[in-house]
Amino acid sequence: MCKVGLNSLSLTQPALQALNMQYTEFLDAILPLEDDVQTQDTWDYQHCKAQISKRQSQALQQIYQQAAEGYRHGSAEDAARLHDVLEQLEPISQRQGLSAPAGMSDLIWQHKELQQQIAETQQRAAKLRLVADVEKRQAQFEACLSADEYLQAAECLRGLSDFSQGQQGSGFAGYVQQCRDQRAALQESLQELVDTAIQSESPHQPQLVISPNWLTGAGTDPQEVWRALQSLGSLQGVISKLGKHICQHVLTPLLKLHPNPVCFETHLRRDLDEGSYTIEVSYSAAGRQQGEEKRCLVESAVLQCLQVLKEHAFGNNDSLVCQLGSVLWPDLAQEYITHCMKPSQALLADASQLRNMLDHFSTAEEFETAAVQLLHLGGGGAAAGSPEHQGQGAGAVSGSLRADAGETRIHDFAQHCIDKAMHTKRMQVVEEARDIVVRDTKYETAVVGEDVLLTPRQSEQPTAQPEPEGTSLQEAGPFKITKATHTVMQLMGGVIQEAVSSGSPDVLQSMCNAVLDVALLFTSPSPKLAEQLQQVAQLSCLHYNNCQYLAHELVTLPFIVRPPMGTLLGPKWQFLEEAGDLKKAGQAQLDFQIRRQAQEVVGLLGAAQGFQKVTSGQKGIAARRVVAQVLHSLSKLGDALGGILPSQVYVQAAGQVLQHVLQTVIDDLMSINDISVDESEDLPKILGPLVEEGPLAALGRAHRSSSHSPTPALSPATNKRVLLQTMKLAAPAIVKLQELLELMDVRLVEIEDRWESGRLQTCGFESQEVIHLVKALFEDTEMRRRVLHIVAST
C-alpha cells in the first residue's frame, strides 16, 4: 500500500502539483473501472477499497487544512498559487465524494473577488496617472505656446502625440484627436509667421519684403520657426510652398524683363525700439536715367535676390537653403529657359549666328553654375526621417533632399540647342559644297600656282607645317583645277576658321566632321559624276588635280587657321587620313583613264595584223596607216591632257600610255617566226616614226607651248632632249623598240657583240627573245648555232 508522509508536505505549487499527480496515478492504477467493479465482490477487495478511501480522505483533509492556513497567513501570490492547486484537486475530490472543509469555499470566493477588486483598482489608478501625465504635458505645451517658444511647444506636442497614440486602446482616442487638432493649429500658426516674415508685393515695389524677427519666436534663435517646423515634420511642405510662391511672384516677373537690363535695389529698414529690421528688394526695367551702378543683367539680379533670401530668411543655414533650392531650382531653371533662352532658338534658323549663340549660352551656363552653388545643390544632407536625421536630435534642422534637383537643366538645354545648331550648320556646309560641285557644269578652271595659290599665307606665320605633303605638289609645276573646287576649299577653310574662333572644341569637331563630309563628294562621287569621269579623259585629269589640291590644302589647314586646331582638339585632327583618301581617289581615277586611253590606242594596232607580211602592197599600206593613226591619237591625247595635269604627272601619264602601245608593237614583232630580208628592211621604216615621233606626239602641244602661253603644261626651259629622257624613263619600251628595229638591219655578229657587251640586256631583252629574233632573221648556219649557244648559255 502506498503511504504519503503529510507532515513534510510543502504548500508550494510545485509540491502540490507533484502530490496531485502521485495520488491520481496511484488511484487510477489500483481502482478498477466501473465495469470491472461489478466483478470484484470479494471481501478482500471491499476491505482494501475502504482503507484506500479512508486514507485518501485523511490526505485531502490535511491538504485543505494547510491550504486554509496559507490563505489566512500567506501573501497574495501564495494565495493565488494555492487557489490554482485546489482547483486541480477538485476533480479527485468530486470523484471520491469528498469536499473542502467548511468555510474553504467562502475563502476561495472571497479571494477571487478581492483579486478582481485589486486589479480594477490598479487599472483605475494607472488611468489616473496617465491622465495626470497628459494634463501635465498639455499644460506644458500651452505654456510654451503662450510664451512663443515654438520649438519647445512643437517638441512637447510631438511627445504628447506619441504618448497618446501609444494608449489608444485605453480610452485615449479623444486625446489623440485633440493632439491632431493642436498640431494642425500650431502648423497653421507657424505658416502664418513664415508668410508674415517673407512677403511678396509683386507686381508693385518692393517685390520682396523679409522681416527676420518673425522667425525668431521669444528667443534669439533666428531659425526658431524653421526648427519648430522641422520638429513637426512639416518643414519640407512649408519650404515647398514658399519656394513656389517666390518663383511665381518674385523671380519669374524678374526673368520676363530679359534681355533688357534691370535696376535692382535693396533697402534695409531698422526699428531701434524693437531691435528688429526689415529688408526690401525692388527691381524694375532699367531706364537711361538710372546710374550704371544700379543697372545689371537679369541673371545678376536673380542671384542677388537669392542671396538676400539665403542670408536674411534662412540665416545662411546651408541645409535650409538646400531644401529651398531643391524645390525652387527646377521651376526657376524652366522659367529661365522659357523667358531667357527660348527666344534665342531663332538663331537656329541661321547657322552663321552660331558664335552669337555660344556667347549667349555661355552667360546662361555661368548663371546656372552660380545659382546651383548658391543654393547648395552640389550635395545634400540626410533627409527627414532618415537614421542620420534621427541622430541629430529633435531641434536639429537636417539637410535637405536633393533628389533629382536637375542642377544642369540650363546646360542640357543649351547643349541641345548648340548640338542642333551645329548639325544645322554642318548640313548647310555640306549642302552648299554639294551645290557648288553640282552646279559646275561648265567646269571652269583656274591654274594652281598662278590664279590660285597653294596654302595662301596669313599675316601670322604658322608655327609648324608638314613639309612632305606640300613639297611634291608644288614642285610638280602649275596645273589646273576647277573653280568650283577652289570655292569649296575656301568654304571649308572659312568654316574651320570660324569654328576655331568660337573657342568650343565641340563646335570645331562638328565642323571638322562637315569637312570630312565634303571630302566624300570627291572621294566617293555620285554615280552620274563617276560615269562622266570615266567617259571624259579631261574630267578624270581635273578630278585628279582637284583631289591632289584638296589633299594638300587639308593637310596644311590645321596649321594655317588662327589659333591652330591643335590648341582645341589636340594632334588627332590633322586630316592626314582624309588627305590620303583624296590622293588615292584621284590617283585611282587617273590610273583608270590611262588604262582606258591606252586600250583605245592599242586597239588601233589590230588593223596592222601583227605587222606581218608588210612587204605586200595592201598590208604595207595598212601598217603605215595604223602607225599614222596611233601617232595622231597620241597627239590628240596629249593636246587634251597636256594643259591640265602638272607637267611631271602628265609626262608620267603619257609615258604609261606610250609604254602600252610600244610594248604591244614589240609583242607583235616578237611573235613573227620568219622575217624576210624585205620585211627586215621595211619594218624599221614603217615603225620608226613610233620611236622617233611617238614621245613628242604623246606630249601633244605641251612641248610646243612657248613661254608666253597662259597655261604652259611644261616649263619653258624644257627642251626636246629633256623630254625624250623623261619619256624614256616613263616608257622603257621606246628604247627596246628602237633597239629591236636596229637589230633587224644588222649582221649576226653585231647581235653577238651587243649581247656579249650587255647592251641588249640593258634595253630589256631576255635571252629567249634574242634567240627567237635570231631564228626569225637568219637562216640556220653554223654561225647562227654558235650565236644561239652563246645567248642561251650566257
GROMACS .gro file of C-alpha atoms in nm, residues 65 97 240 250 471 528:
model
    6
   65GLN     CA    1  -0.631   2.250   0.636
   97GLY     CA    2  -1.727   1.216  -0.295
  240SER     CA    3   0.800   7.391  -5.092
  250VAL     CA    4   0.922   8.738  -5.746
  471THR     CA    5   5.669   6.980 -10.142
  528LYS     CA    6   2.637   6.014 -11.258
   0.00000   0.00000   0.00000
